[in-house]
Tab-separated table of C-alpha atoms in Angstrom:
chain	number	residue	atom	x	y	z
A	1	GLN	CA	0.000	0.000	0.000
A	2	SER	CA	2.445	2.653	-1.173
A	3	ALA	CA	1.372	6.263	-0.962
A	4	LEU	CA	0.407	8.024	-4.153
A	5	THR	CA	3.159	10.304	-5.482
A	6	GLN	CA	2.715	14.063	-5.398
A	7	PRO	CA	5.266	16.862	-5.756
A	8	ALA	CA	6.305	18.001	-2.296
A	9	SER	CA	5.911	21.671	-3.099
A	10	MET	CA	4.717	23.999	-5.824
A	11	SER	CA	4.355	27.733	-6.117
A	12	GLY	CA	2.547	30.223	-8.279
A	13	SER	CA	1.624	33.871	-8.521
A	14	PRO	CA	-1.855	35.295	-8.038
A	15	GLY	CA	-3.906	34.927	-11.188
A	16	GLN	CA	-1.842	32.080	-12.588
A	17	SER	CA	-2.935	28.477	-13.017
A	18	ILE	CA	-1.212	25.545	-11.402
A	19	THR	CA	-1.574	21.784	-11.793
A	20	ILE	CA	-0.719	19.293	-9.059
A	21	SER	CA	-0.108	15.727	-10.161
A	22	CYS	CA	-0.880	12.531	-8.289
A	23	THR	CA	0.606	9.299	-9.594
A	24	GLY	CA	-0.524	5.885	-8.506
A	25	THR	CA	-0.729	2.438	-10.014
A	26	SER	CA	-3.115	0.195	-11.900
A	27	GLY	CA	-4.422	-0.936	-8.512
A	28	ASP	CA	-5.709	2.490	-7.598
A	29	VAL	CA	-5.706	5.646	-9.750
A	30	GLY	CA	-5.293	3.760	-13.012
A	31	SER	CA	-8.312	1.511	-12.635
A	32	TYR	CA	-10.832	3.510	-10.648
A	33	ASN	CA	-12.413	6.932	-11.028
A	34	PHE	CA	-12.509	7.300	-7.251
A	35	VAL	CA	-9.870	9.974	-6.897
A	36	SER	CA	-10.502	12.802	-4.462
A	37	TRP	CA	-8.577	15.925	-3.476
A	38	TYR	CA	-8.362	17.677	-0.113
A	39	GLN	CA	-7.204	21.117	0.939
A	40	GLN	CA	-5.742	21.583	4.410
A	41	TYR	CA	-4.601	24.734	6.136
A	42	PRO	CA	-2.056	24.410	8.978
A	43	GLY	CA	-3.707	23.092	12.122
A	44	LYS	CA	-7.052	22.722	10.401
A	45	VAL	CA	-9.225	19.840	9.243
A	46	PRO	CA	-8.921	18.646	5.641
A	47	LYS	CA	-11.633	19.857	3.268
A	48	LEU	CA	-12.942	17.851	0.319
A	49	MET	CA	-12.362	19.798	-2.912
A	50	LEU	CA	-13.000	17.220	-5.641
A	51	TYR	CA	-14.380	13.685	-5.745
A	52	GLU	CA	-14.704	11.055	-8.444
A	53	VAL	CA	-11.825	12.740	-10.276
A	54	ASP	CA	-13.584	15.908	-11.373
A	55	LYS	CA	-16.748	16.490	-9.361
A	56	ARG	CA	-16.966	19.511	-7.066
A	57	PRO	CA	-18.920	19.409	-3.800
A	58	SER	CA	-21.375	22.198	-3.271
A	59	GLY	CA	-19.605	25.388	-2.267
A	60	VAL	CA	-16.234	24.626	-3.851
A	61	SER	CA	-15.081	27.243	-6.332
A	62	ASP	CA	-15.122	26.302	-10.031
A	63	ARG	CA	-11.500	27.464	-10.126
A	64	PHE	CA	-10.739	23.931	-8.916
A	65	SER	CA	-10.893	21.201	-11.552
A	66	GLY	CA	-9.676	17.642	-11.885
A	67	SER	CA	-8.680	15.165	-14.535
A	68	LYS	CA	-7.068	11.770	-14.939
A	69	SER	CA	-4.930	10.061	-17.516
A	70	GLY	CA	-3.648	6.556	-16.996
A	71	ASN	CA	-2.180	6.204	-13.520
A	72	THR	CA	-1.964	9.971	-12.935
A	73	ALA	CA	-4.661	12.277	-11.639
A	74	SER	CA	-4.348	16.050	-11.609
A	75	LEU	CA	-5.795	18.981	-9.709
A	76	THR	CA	-5.774	22.306	-11.515
A	77	ILE	CA	-6.333	25.578	-9.714
A	78	SER	CA	-6.971	28.474	-12.054
A	79	GLY	CA	-6.807	32.161	-11.147
A	80	LEU	CA	-4.665	31.477	-8.080
A	81	GLN	CA	-5.585	33.454	-5.001
A	82	THR	CA	-3.643	33.930	-1.783
A	83	GLU	CA	-6.324	31.961	0.058
A	84	ASP	CA	-5.404	28.908	-2.027
A	85	GLU	CA	-2.108	28.623	-0.189
A	86	GLY	CA	-2.038	25.431	1.837
A	87	ASP	CA	-1.476	21.683	1.608
A	88	TYR	CA	-3.228	19.546	-0.983
A	89	TYR	CA	-3.677	15.787	-0.789
A	90	CYS	CA	-4.951	13.360	-3.376
A	91	CYS	CA	-6.601	10.112	-2.386
A	92	SER	CA	-7.729	7.073	-4.333
A	93	PHE	CA	-9.689	3.925	-3.762
A	94	THR	CA	-7.319	0.983	-3.855
A	95	ASP	CA	-7.942	-2.692	-4.464
A	96	SER	CA	-4.998	-3.619	-2.234
A	97	GLY	CA	-7.350	-4.298	0.654
A	98	SER	CA	-7.126	-1.114	2.683
A	99	PHE	CA	-9.895	0.758	0.812
A	100	ALA	CA	-8.011	4.008	0.248
A	101	VAL	CA	-4.540	5.510	-0.036
A	102	PHE	CA	-3.427	9.143	0.202
A	103	GLY	CA	-0.706	10.982	-1.618
A	104	GLY	CA	2.159	12.476	0.334
A	105	GLY	CA	0.769	15.978	-0.012
A	106	THR	CA	1.796	19.104	-1.906
A	107	LYS	CA	2.524	22.388	-0.169
A	108	LEU	CA	1.242	25.178	-2.394
A	109	THR	CA	2.694	28.634	-1.969
A	110	VAL	CA	1.057	31.623	-3.627
A	111	LEU	CA	3.750	34.239	-3.987
B	1	GLU	CA	-25.493	20.011	9.710
B	2	ALA	CA	-23.472	16.817	9.683
B	3	GLN	CA	-20.911	16.730	12.449
B	4	LEU	CA	-18.312	14.315	13.820
B	5	VAL	CA	-16.623	14.676	17.210
B	6	GLU	CA	-13.674	12.504	18.231
B	7	SER	CA	-12.606	11.771	21.781
B	8	GLY	CA	-10.342	9.424	23.695
B	9	GLY	CA	-6.926	10.675	22.691
B	10	GLY	CA	-4.133	11.234	25.185
B	11	LEU	CA	-0.707	10.131	26.364
B	12	VAL	CA	-0.008	6.402	26.407
B	13	GLN	CA	3.156	4.391	26.958
B	14	PRO	CA	4.693	2.283	24.199
B	15	GLY	CA	2.980	-1.090	24.107
B	16	GLY	CA	-0.162	0.339	25.624
B	17	SER	CA	-3.733	0.525	24.382
B	18	LEU	CA	-6.267	3.259	23.753
B	19	ARG	CA	-9.809	3.437	22.376
B	20	LEU	CA	-10.889	6.376	20.283
B	21	SER	CA	-14.518	7.321	19.813
B	22	CYS	CA	-16.242	9.382	17.151
B	23	THR	CA	-19.795	10.569	17.740
B	24	ALA	CA	-21.908	11.561	14.773
B	25	SER	CA	-24.849	13.942	14.565
B	26	GLY	CA	-26.918	15.664	11.906
B	27	PHE	CA	-27.120	12.717	9.499
B	28	PRO	CA	-28.347	9.084	9.479
B	29	PHE	CA	-25.156	7.495	10.778
B	30	ARG	CA	-26.213	3.895	10.084
B	31	ASP	CA	-26.572	4.659	6.357
B	32	TYR	CA	-22.939	5.683	5.920
B	33	THR	CA	-19.650	3.857	5.772
B	34	MET	CA	-16.961	5.391	7.965
B	35	ASN	CA	-13.203	5.758	8.148
B	36	TRP	CA	-10.221	6.633	10.322
B	37	VAL	CA	-7.339	8.765	9.035
B	38	ARG	CA	-4.326	10.026	10.981
B	39	GLN	CA	-1.707	12.729	10.613
B	40	ALA	CA	1.617	12.580	12.433
B	41	PRO	CA	3.056	15.919	13.556
B	42	GLY	CA	4.282	17.849	10.530
B	43	LYS	CA	3.455	14.949	8.192
B	44	GLY	CA	0.821	14.073	5.643
B	45	LEU	CA	-2.492	12.265	5.876
B	46	GLU	CA	-2.389	8.500	6.316
B	47	TYR	CA	-5.438	6.325	5.656
B	48	LEU	CA	-6.017	3.753	8.393
B	49	SER	CA	-9.309	1.918	8.307
B	50	TYR	CA	-12.761	1.501	6.751
B	51	ILE	CA	-15.968	0.037	8.112
B	52	GLY	CA	-19.049	-0.760	6.116
B	53	ARG	CA	-22.644	-0.634	7.186
B	54	ARG	CA	-23.546	-3.099	9.944
B	55	ASN	CA	-19.824	-3.544	10.746
B	56	ASP	CA	-18.963	-5.257	7.473
B	57	PRO	CA	-16.472	-5.181	5.860
B	58	ARG	CA	-13.638	-3.911	8.007
B	59	LEU	CA	-10.472	-2.962	6.144
B	60	TYR	CA	-7.090	-1.811	7.413
B	61	ALA	CA	-3.860	-0.307	6.179
B	62	ASP	CA	-0.874	-2.620	6.571
B	63	SER	CA	0.646	-0.243	9.121
B	64	VAL	CA	-2.119	-0.971	11.654
B	65	LYS	CA	-3.462	-4.377	10.609
B	66	GLY	CA	-3.494	-6.759	13.557
B	67	ARG	CA	-3.072	-3.947	16.084
B	68	PHE	CA	-6.073	-1.676	15.473
B	69	THR	CA	-9.748	-2.672	15.357
B	70	ILE	CA	-12.501	-0.518	13.903
B	71	SER	CA	-16.094	-0.906	15.040
B	72	ARG	CA	-19.357	0.996	15.169
B	73	ASP	CA	-22.512	1.156	17.281
B	74	ASP	CA	-25.317	2.530	15.139
B	75	ASP	CA	-27.663	2.831	18.120
B	76	LYS	CA	-25.187	5.242	19.702
B	77	ASN	CA	-24.232	6.957	16.416
B	78	SER	CA	-20.647	6.121	17.257
B	79	LEU	CA	-17.511	4.887	15.549
B	80	TYR	CA	-14.582	3.429	17.455
B	81	LEU	CA	-10.923	2.620	16.953
B	82	GLN	CA	-9.372	0.221	19.446
B	83	MET	CA	-5.603	0.604	19.318
B	84	THR	CA	-3.203	-1.892	20.907
B	85	SER	CA	0.578	-2.454	20.921
B	86	LEU	CA	1.053	1.251	20.384
B	87	ARG	CA	4.380	2.515	19.096
B	88	ALA	CA	6.044	5.920	19.036
B	89	GLU	CA	5.283	6.154	15.315
B	90	ASP	CA	1.550	5.951	16.083
B	91	THR	CA	1.769	9.450	17.576
B	92	ALA	CA	-0.616	11.530	15.485
B	93	VAL	CA	-3.885	13.390	15.292
B	94	TYR	CA	-6.590	10.846	14.536
B	95	PHE	CA	-9.565	11.910	12.411
B	96	CYS	CA	-12.795	10.091	11.762
B	97	ALA	CA	-14.337	10.817	8.381
B	98	ARG	CA	-17.615	10.034	6.651
B	99	ASP	CA	-17.425	8.239	3.343
B	100	SER	CA	-19.427	9.532	0.408
B	101	ALA	CA	-18.799	8.339	-3.150
B	102	TYR	CA	-15.402	6.942	-2.102
B	103	SER	CA	-14.334	10.292	-0.709
B	104	PHE	CA	-14.367	11.845	2.753
B	105	ASP	CA	-16.901	14.646	2.891
B	106	VAL	CA	-17.265	15.202	6.632
B	107	TRP	CA	-14.330	15.185	9.077
B	108	GLY	CA	-14.079	15.439	12.817
B	109	GLN	CA	-11.766	17.951	14.446
B	110	GLY	CA	-9.302	15.209	15.377
B	111	THR	CA	-7.962	13.828	18.638
B	112	LEU	CA	-4.254	13.730	19.509
B	113	VAL	CA	-2.636	10.459	20.510
B	114	THR	CA	0.879	10.657	21.936
B	115	VAL	CA	2.840	7.449	22.469
B	116	SER	CA	5.766	8.117	24.782
B	117	SER	CA	7.344	6.877	27.969
């Protein structure tokens, strides 16, 4: 049950777009459209941003979008805002027996 | 409003045991599958365990399999995590989370477990 692979850190300027990748295997991301993304501010509870690859829960800005190709899922944030700065985690259903696996997390800095 | 509240965290010695609880309100608890996730200090999220409706199935990450047991009591709207043979590396904030469409849409505030002598 290896963690999904995410870049440790990324940065962008306000107004820019940024894409965070999340690479898994054929046992998780590659075979199932059950990829979700979470935003977490320091000391706070994670918040669901996307589910089933590209679906947004009610209340989540349409600046957040998702996609998947092969074993890699992606979260794109368009029109970066300072409030987007935080940690982002991907998660996928896995058929390894544990139900789900998270990525290592990406620290996003908005300069 | 759906809400989850964890309790039961604290300081425990290596090799010891602890039971975490998660009390749900604002939604029909028995209709949802539930999960435990933890986060070690300064580290990322780690998925731990899943429980289906009526306590079946119960699934675990390799890191806790054989040491942790997930359970639920639908009459009490409660989820539990019994932790045994605790190690220093189990030190973390433990979150319970509601499962919806294979994602976690409602989270508790977390409870801190510290394993230290």
